[in-house]
Backbone as ProteinMPNN parsed JSONL, in Angstrom:
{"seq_chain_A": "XXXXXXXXXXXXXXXXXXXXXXXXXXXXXXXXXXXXXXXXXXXXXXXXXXXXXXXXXXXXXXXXXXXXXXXXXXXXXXXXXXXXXXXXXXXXXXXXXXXXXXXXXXXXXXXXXXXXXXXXXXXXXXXXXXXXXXXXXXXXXXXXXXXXXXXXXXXXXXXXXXXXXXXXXXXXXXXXXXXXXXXXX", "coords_chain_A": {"N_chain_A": [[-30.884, -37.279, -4.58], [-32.695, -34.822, -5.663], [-32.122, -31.917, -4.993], [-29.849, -31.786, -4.111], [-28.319, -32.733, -6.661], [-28.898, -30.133, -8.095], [-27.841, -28.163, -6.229], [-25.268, -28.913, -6.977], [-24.979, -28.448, -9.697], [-25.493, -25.527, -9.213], [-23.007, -24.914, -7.948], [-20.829, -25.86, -9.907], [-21.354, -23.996, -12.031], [-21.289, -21.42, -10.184], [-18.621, -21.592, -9.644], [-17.046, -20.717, -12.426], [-18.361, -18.645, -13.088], [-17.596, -16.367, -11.122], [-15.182, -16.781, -10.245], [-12.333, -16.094, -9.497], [-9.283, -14.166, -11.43], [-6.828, -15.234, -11.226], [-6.982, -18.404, -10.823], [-8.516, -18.457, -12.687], [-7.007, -18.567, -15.529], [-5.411, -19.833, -14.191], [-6.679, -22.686, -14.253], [-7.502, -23.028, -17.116], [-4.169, -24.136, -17.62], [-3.609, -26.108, -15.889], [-5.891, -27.607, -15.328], [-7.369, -30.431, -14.031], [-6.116, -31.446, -12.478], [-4.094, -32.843, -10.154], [-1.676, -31.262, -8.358], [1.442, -29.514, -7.384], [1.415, -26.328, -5.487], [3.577, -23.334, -4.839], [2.775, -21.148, -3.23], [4.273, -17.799, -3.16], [4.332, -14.821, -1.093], [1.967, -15.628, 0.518], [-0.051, -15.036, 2.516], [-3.619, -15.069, 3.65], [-4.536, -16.702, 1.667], [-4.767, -19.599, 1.379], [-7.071, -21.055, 2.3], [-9.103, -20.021, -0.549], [-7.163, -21.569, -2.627], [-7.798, -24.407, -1.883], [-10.179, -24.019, -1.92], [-11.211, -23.896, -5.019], [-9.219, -25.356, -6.074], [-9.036, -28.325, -5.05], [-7.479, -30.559, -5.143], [-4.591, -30.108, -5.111], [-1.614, -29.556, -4.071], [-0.723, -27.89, -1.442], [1.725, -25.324, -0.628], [2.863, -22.927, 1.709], [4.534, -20.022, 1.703], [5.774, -17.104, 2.948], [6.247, -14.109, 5.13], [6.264, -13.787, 8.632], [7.822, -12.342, 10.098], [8.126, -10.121, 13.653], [8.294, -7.255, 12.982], [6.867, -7.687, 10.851], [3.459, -5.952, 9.638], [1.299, -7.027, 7.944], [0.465, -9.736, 9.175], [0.052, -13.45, 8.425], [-2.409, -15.674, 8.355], [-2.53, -17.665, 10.835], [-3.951, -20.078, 11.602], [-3.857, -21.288, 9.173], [-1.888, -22.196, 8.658], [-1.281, -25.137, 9.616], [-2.729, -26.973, 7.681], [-1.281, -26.518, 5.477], [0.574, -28.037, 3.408], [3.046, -27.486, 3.446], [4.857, -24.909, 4.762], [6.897, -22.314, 4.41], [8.53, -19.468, 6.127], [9.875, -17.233, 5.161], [11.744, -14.065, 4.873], [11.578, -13.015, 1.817], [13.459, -10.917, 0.648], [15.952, -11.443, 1.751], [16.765, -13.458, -0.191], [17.214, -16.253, 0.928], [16.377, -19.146, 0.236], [17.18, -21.811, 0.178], [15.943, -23.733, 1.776], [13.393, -24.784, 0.478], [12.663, -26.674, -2.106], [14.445, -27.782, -5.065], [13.053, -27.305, -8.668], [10.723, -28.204, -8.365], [8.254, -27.786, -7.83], [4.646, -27.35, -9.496], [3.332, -25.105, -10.071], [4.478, -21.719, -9.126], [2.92, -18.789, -7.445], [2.855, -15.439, -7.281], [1.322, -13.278, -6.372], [0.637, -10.04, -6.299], [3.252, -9.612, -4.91], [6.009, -8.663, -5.856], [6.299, -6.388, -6.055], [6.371, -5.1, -3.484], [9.257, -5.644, -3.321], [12.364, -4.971, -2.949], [14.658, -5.852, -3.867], [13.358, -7.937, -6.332], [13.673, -8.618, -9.453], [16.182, -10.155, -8.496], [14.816, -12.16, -6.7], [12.925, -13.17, -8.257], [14.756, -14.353, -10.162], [15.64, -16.637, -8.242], [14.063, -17.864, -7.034], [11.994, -19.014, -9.513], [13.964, -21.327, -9.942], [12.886, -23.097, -8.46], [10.577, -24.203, -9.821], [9.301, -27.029, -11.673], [10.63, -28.506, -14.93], [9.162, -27.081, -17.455], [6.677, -26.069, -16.074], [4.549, -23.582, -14.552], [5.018, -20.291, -13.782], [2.562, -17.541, -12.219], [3.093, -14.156, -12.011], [1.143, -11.382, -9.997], [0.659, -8.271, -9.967], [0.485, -4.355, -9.637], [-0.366, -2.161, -12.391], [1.412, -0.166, -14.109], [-0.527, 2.334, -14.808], [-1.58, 2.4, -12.205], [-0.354, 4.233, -10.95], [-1.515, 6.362, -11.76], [-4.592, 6.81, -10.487], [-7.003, 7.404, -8.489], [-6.367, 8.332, -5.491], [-7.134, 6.523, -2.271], [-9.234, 4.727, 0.49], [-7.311, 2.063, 1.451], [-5.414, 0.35, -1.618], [-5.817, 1.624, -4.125], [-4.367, 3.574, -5.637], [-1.31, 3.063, -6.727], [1.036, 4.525, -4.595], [-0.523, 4.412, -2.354], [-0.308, 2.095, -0.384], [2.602, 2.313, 1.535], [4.232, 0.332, 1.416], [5.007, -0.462, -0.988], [7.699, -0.87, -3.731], [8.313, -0.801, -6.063], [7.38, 0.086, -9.11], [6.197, -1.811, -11.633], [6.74, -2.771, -14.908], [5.041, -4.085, -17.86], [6.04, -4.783, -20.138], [8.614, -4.662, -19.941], [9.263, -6.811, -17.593], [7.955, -9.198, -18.774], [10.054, -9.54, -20.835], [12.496, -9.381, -19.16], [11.876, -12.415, -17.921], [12.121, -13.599, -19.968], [14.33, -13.443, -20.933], [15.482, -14.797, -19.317], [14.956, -17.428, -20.284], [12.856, -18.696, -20.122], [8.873, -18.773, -21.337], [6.765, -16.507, -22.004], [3.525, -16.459, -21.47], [0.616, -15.559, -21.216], [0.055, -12.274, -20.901], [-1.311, -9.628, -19.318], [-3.483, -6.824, -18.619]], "CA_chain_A": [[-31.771, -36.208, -4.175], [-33.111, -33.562, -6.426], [-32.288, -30.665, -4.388], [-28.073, -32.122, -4.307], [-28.231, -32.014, -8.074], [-28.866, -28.774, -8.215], [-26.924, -27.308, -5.605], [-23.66, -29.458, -7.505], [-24.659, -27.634, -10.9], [-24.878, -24.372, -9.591], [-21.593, -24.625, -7.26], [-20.182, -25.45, -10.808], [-21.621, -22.669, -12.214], [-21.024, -20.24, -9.92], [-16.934, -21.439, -10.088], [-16.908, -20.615, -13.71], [-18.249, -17.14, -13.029], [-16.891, -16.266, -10.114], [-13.317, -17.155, -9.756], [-10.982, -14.812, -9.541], [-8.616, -14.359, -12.341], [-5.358, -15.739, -11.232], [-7.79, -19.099, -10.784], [-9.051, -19.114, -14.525], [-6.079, -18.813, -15.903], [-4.629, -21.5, -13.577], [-7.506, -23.815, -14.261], [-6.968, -23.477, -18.077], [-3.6, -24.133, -17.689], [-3.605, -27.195, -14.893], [-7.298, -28.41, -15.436], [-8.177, -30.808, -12.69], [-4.972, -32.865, -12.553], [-3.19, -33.038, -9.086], [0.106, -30.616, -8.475], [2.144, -28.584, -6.551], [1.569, -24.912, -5.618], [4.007, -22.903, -3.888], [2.065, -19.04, -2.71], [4.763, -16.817, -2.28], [3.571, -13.93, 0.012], [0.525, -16.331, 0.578], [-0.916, -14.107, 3.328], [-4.584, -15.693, 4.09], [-5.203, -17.406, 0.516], [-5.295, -20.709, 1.455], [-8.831, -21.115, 1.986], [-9.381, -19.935, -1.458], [-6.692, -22.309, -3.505], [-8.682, -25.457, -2.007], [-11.352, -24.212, -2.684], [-10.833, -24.049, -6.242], [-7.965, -26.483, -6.805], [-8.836, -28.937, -4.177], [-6.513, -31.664, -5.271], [-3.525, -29.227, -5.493], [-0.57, -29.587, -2.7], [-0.393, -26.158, -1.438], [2.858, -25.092, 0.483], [2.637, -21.259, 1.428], [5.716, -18.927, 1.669], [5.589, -15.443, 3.699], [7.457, -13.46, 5.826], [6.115, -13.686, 9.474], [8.244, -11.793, 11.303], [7.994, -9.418, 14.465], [7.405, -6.479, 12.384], [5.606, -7.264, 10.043], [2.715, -5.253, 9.85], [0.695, -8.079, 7.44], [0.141, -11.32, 9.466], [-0.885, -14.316, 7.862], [-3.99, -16.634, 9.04], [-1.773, -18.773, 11.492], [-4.639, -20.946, 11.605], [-3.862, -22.152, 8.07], [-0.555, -23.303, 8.042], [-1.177, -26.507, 9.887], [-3.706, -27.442, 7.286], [-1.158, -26.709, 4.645], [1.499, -29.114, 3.135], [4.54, -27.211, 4.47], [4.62, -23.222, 5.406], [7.977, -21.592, 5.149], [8.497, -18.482, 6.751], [11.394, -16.178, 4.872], [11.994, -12.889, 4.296], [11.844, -12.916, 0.244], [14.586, -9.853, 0.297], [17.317, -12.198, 1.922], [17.353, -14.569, -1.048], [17.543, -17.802, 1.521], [15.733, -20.323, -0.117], [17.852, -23.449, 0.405], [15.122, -24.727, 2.653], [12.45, -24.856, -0.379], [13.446, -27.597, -2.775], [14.484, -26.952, -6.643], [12.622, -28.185, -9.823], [9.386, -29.265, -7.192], [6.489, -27.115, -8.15], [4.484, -27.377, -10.996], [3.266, -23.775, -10.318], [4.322, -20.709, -8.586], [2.545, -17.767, -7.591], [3.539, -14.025, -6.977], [-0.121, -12.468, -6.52], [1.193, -8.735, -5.365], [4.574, -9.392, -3.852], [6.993, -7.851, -6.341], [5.996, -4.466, -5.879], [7.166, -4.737, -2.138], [10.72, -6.043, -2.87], [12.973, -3.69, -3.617], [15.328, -6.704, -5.377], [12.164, -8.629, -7.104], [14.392, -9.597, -10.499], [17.037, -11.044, -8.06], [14.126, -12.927, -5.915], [12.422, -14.155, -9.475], [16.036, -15.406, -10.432], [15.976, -17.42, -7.307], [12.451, -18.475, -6.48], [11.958, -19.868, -10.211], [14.662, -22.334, -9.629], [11.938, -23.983, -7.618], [10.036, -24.671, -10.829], [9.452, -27.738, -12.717], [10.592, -27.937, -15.899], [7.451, -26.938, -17.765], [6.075, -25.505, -14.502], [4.086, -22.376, -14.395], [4.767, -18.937, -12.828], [2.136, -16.561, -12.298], [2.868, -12.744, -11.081], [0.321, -10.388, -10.53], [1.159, -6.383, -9.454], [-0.209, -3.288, -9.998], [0.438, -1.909, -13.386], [1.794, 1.538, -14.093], [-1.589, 2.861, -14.513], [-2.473, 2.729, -11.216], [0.151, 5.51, -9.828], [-2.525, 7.759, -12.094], [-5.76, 6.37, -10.452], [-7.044, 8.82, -7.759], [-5.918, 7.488, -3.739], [-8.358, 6.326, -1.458], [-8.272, 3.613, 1.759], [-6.686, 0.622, 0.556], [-4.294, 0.139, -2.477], [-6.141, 1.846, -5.266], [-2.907, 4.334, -5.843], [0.194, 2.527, -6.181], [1.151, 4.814, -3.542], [-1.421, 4.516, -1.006], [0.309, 1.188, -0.373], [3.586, 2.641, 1.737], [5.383, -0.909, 1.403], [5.315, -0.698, -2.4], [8.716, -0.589, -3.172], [8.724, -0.491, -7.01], [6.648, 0.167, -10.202], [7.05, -2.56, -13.233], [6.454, -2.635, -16.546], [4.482, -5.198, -17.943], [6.649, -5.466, -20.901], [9.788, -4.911, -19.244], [9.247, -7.586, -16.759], [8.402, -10.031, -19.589], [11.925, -9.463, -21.152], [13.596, -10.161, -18.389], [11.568, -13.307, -17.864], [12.207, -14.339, -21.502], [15.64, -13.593, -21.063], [15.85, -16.402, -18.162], [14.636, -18.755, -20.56], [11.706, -18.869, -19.89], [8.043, -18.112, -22.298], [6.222, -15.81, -21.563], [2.327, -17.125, -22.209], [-0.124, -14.481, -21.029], [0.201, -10.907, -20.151], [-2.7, -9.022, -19.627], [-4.072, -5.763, -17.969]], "C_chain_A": [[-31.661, -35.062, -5.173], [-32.197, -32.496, -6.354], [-29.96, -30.683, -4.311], [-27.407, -31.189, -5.449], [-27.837, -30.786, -8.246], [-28.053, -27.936, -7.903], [-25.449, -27.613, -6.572], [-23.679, -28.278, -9.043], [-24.354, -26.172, -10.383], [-23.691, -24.235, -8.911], [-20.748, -24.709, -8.659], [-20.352, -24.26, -11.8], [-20.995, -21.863, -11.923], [-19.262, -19.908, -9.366], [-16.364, -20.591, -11.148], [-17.279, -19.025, -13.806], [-17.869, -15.921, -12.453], [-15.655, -16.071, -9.997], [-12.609, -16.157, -10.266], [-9.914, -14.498, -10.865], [-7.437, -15.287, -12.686], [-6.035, -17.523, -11.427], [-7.842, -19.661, -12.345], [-8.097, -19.382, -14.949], [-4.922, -19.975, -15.804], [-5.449, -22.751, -14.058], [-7.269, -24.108, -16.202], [-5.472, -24.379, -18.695], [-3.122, -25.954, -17.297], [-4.794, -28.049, -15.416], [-7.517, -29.043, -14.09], [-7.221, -31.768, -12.209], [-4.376, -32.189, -11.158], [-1.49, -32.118, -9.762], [0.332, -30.003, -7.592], [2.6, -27.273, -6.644], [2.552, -24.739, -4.94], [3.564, -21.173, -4.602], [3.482, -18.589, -2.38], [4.224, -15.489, -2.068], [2.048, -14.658, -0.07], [-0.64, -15.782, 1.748], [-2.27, -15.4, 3.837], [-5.118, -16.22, 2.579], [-5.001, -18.571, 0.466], [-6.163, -21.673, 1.305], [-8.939, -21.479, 0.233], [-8.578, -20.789, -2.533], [-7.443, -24.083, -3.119], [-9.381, -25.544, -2.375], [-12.002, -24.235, -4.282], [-10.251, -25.155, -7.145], [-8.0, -27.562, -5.083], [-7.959, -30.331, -3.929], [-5.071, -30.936, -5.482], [-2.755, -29.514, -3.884], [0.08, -28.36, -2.711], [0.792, -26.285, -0.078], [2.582, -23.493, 0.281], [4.562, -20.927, 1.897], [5.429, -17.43, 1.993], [6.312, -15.331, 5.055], [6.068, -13.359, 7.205], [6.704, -12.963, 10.748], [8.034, -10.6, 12.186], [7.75, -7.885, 13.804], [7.096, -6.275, 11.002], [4.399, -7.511, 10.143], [1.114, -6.099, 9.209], [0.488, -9.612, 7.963], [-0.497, -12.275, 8.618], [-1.944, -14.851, 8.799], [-2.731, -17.64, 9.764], [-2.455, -19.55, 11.967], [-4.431, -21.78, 10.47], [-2.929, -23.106, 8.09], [-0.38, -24.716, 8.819], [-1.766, -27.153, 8.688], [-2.672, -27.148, 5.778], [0.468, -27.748, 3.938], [2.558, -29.19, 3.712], [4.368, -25.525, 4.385], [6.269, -23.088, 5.449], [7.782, -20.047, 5.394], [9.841, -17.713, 6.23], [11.094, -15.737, 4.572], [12.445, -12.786, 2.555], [13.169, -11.905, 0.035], [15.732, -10.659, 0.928], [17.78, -13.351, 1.013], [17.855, -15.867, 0.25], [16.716, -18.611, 1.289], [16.113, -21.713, -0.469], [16.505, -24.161, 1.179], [13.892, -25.707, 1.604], [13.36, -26.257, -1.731], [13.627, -27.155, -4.316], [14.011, -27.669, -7.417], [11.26, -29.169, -8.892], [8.116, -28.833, -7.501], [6.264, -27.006, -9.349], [4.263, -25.568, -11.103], [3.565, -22.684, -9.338], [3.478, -19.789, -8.543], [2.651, -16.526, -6.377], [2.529, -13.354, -6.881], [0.581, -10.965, -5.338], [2.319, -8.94, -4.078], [5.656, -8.74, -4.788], [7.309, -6.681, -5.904], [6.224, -4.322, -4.591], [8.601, -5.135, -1.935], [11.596, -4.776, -3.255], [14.561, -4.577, -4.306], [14.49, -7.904, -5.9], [13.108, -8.542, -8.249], [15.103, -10.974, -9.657], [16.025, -12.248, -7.303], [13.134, -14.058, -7.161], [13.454, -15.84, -9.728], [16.15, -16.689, -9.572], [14.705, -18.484, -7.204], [11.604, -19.463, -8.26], [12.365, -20.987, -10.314], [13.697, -23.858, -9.151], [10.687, -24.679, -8.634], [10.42, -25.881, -11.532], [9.675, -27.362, -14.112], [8.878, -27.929, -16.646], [6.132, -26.323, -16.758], [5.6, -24.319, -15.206], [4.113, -21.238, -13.671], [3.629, -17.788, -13.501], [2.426, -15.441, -11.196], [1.815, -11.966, -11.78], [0.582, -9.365, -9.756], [0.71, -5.583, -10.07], [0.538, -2.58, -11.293], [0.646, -0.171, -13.167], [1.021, 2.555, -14.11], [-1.868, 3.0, -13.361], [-1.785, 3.848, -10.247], [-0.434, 6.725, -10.694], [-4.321, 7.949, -11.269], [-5.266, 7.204, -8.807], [-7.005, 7.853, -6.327], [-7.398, 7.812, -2.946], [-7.855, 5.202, -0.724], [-8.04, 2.843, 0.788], [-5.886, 0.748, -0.101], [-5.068, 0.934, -3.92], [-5.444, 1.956, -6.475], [-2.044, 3.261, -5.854], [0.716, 2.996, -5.015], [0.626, 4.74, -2.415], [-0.732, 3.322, -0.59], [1.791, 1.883, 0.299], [4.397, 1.977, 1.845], [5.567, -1.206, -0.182], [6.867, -0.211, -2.469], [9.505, 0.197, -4.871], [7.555, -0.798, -7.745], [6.638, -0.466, -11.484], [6.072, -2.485, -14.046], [6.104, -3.965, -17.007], [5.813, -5.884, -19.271], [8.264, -6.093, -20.689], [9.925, -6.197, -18.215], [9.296, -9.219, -17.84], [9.443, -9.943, -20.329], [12.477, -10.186, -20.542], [13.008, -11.685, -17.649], [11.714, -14.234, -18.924], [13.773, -14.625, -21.142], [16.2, -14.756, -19.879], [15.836, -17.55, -18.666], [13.337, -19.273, -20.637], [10.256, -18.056, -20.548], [7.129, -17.604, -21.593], [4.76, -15.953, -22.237], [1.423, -16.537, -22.481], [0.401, -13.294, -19.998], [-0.641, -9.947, -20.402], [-2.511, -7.597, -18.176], [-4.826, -5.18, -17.703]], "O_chain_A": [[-30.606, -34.477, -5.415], [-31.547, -32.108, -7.324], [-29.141, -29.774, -4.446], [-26.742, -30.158, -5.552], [-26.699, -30.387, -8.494], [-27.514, -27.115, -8.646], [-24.666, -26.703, -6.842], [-22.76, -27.534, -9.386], [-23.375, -25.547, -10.789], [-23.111, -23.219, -9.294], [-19.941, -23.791, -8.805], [-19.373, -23.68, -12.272], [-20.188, -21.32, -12.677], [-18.733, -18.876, -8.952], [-15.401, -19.852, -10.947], [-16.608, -18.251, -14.489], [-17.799, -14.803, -12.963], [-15.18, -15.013, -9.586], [-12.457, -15.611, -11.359], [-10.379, -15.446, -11.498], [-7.107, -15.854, -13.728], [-5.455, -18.05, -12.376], [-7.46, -20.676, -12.928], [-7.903, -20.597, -14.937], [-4.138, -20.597, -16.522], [-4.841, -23.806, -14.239], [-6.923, -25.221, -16.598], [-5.446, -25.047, -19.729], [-2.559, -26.766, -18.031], [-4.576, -29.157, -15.907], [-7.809, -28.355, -13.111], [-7.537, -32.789, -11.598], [-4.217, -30.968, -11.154], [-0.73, -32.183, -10.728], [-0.583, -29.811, -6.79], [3.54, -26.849, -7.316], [2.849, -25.702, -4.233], [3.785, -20.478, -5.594], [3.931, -18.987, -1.305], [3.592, -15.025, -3.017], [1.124, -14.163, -0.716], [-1.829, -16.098, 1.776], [-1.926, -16.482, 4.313], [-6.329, -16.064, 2.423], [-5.003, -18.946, -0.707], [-6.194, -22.686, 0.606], [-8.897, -22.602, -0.271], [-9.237, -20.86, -3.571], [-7.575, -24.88, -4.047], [-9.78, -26.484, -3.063], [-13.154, -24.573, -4.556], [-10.525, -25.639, -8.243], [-7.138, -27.48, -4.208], [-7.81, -30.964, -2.884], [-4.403, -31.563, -6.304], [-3.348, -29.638, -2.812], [0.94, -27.86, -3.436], [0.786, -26.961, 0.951], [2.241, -22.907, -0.746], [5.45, -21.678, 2.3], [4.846, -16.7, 1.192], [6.787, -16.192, 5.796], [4.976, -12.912, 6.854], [6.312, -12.949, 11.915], [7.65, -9.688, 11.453], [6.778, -7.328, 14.316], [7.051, -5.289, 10.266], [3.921, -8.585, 10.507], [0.03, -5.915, 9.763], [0.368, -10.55, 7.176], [-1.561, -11.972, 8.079], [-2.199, -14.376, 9.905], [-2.064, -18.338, 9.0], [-1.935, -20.082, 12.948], [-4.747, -22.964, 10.584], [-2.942, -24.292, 7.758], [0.643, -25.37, 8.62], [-1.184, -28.229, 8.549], [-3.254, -27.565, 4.777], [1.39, -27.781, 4.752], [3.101, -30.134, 4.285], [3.422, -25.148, 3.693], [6.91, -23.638, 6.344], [6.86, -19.464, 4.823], [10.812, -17.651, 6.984], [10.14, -15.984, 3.834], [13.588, -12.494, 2.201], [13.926, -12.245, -0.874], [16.762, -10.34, 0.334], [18.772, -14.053, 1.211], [19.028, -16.239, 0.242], [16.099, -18.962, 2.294], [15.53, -22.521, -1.192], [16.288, -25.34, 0.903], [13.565, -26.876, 1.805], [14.563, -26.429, -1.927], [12.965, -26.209, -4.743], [14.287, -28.856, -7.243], [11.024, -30.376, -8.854], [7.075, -29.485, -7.421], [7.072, -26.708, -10.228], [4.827, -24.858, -11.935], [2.691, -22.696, -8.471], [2.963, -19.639, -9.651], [2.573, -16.588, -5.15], [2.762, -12.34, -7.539], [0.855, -10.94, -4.138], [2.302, -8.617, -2.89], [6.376, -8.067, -4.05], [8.342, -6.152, -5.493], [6.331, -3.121, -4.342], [9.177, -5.073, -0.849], [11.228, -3.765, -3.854], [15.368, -4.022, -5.052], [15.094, -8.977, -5.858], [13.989, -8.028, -7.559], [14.896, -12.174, -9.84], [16.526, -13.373, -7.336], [12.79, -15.23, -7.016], [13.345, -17.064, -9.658], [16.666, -17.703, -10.043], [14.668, -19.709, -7.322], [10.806, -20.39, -8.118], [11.593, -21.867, -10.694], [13.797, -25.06, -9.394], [9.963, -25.578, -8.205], [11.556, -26.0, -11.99], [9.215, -26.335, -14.611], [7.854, -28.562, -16.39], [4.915, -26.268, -16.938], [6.084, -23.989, -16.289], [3.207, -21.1, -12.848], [3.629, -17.297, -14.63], [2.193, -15.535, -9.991], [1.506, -11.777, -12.956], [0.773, -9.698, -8.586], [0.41, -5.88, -11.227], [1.759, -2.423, -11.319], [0.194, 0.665, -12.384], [1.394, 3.63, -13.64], [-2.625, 3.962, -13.234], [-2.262, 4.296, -9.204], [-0.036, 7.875, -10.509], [-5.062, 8.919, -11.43], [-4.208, 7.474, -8.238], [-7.599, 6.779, -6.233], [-8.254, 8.697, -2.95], [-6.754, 4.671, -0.869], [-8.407, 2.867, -0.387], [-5.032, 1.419, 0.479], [-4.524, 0.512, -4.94], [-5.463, 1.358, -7.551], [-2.073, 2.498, -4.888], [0.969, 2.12, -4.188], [1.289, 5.002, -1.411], [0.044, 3.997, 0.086], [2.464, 2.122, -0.703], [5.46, 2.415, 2.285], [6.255, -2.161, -0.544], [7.348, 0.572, -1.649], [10.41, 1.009, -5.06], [6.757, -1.657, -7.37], [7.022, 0.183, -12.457], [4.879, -2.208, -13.92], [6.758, -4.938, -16.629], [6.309, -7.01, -19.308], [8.855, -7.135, -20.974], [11.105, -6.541, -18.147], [10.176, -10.08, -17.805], [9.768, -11.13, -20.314], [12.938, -11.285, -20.85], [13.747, -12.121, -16.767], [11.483, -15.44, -18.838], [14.309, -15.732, -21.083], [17.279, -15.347, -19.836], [16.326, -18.558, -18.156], [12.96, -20.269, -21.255], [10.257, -16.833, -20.415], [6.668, -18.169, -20.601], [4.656, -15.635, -23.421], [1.006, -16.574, -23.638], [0.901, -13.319, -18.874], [-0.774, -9.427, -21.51], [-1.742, -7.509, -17.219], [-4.631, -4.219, -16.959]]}, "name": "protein", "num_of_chains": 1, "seq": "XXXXXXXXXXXXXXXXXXXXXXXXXXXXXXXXXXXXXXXXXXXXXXXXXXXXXXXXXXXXXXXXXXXXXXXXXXXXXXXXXXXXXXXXXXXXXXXXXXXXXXXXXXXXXXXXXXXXXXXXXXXXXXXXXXXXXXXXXXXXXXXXXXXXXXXXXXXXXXXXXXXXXXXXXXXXXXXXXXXXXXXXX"}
């Protein structure tokens, strides 16, 4: 049918122009080959890594507990591979397995730990060799950018916990061992 066609080109299309950043970058990286995410602070982005990377084995990671103020979609986590539930600041990640994921990702959780090196140190572990981590956090620019609802400010955000440095952060990611591929702003 004609009318299929069409719709299939522009859904690829409107991937390619569309997609989010963390996405492109992943898709250059991965391409279309089958792997294993693990989201930490995966909040409600579920949805959106199928829909993208629909051959991808997504496990999420986030803190669910009694107060906190961020719930995830507790509709997702049946639908996703495995769901753990820890507090990133207690370093307990025995449950998570080591050397299992091809890629991590940190999309705005640093900036609420207040020991994010020590939780890197740990939560990489969980990387294949050759694996991919992406973090993304607000850069230092944005505790100049003028406050309004939401996160504009670094500060408007009252669970931010710390401010990093793009270069500084790659350092101490080099210094793990680990190359540092893209770093952008």
């Amino acid at each position: 049918m004609v009318t299929s066609s069409i719709f299939r080109k522009f859904k690829r299309l409107y991937k390619k122009l569309i997609r989010p950043y963390r996405f492109k970058v992943l898709a250059q990286k991965i391409g279309h080959r089958p792997f294993k995410i693990l989201d930490v602070g995966c909040g409600e982005w579920y949805p959106r890594w199928k829909y993208w990377f629909p051959n991808c084995e997504y496990y999420g990671l986030d803190y669910s507990g009694l107060d906190n103020d961020f719930p995830i979609d507790k509709q997702n986590i049946p639908l996703m591979k495995k769901f753990y539930n820890i507090d990133l600041n207690t370093l307990r990640f025995h449950d998570i397995p080591d050397n299992y994921f091809d890629v991590i990702i940190m999309g705005h959780v640093v900036e609420h730990l207040y020991n994010a090196q020590n939780v890197i140190i740990e939560i990489i572990k969980k990387l294949k060799p050759y694996g991919y981590l992406y973090i993304e956090f607000p850069s230092i620019q944005s505790i100049f950018l003028p406050s309004c609802r939401g996160t504009l400010n670094f500060f408007d955000d009252k669970t931010h916990q710390m401010v990093f440095d793009y270069k500084k952060l790659s350092n101490f990611i080099s210094k793990l061992g680990y190359e540092v591929i893209i770093w952008n702003y």
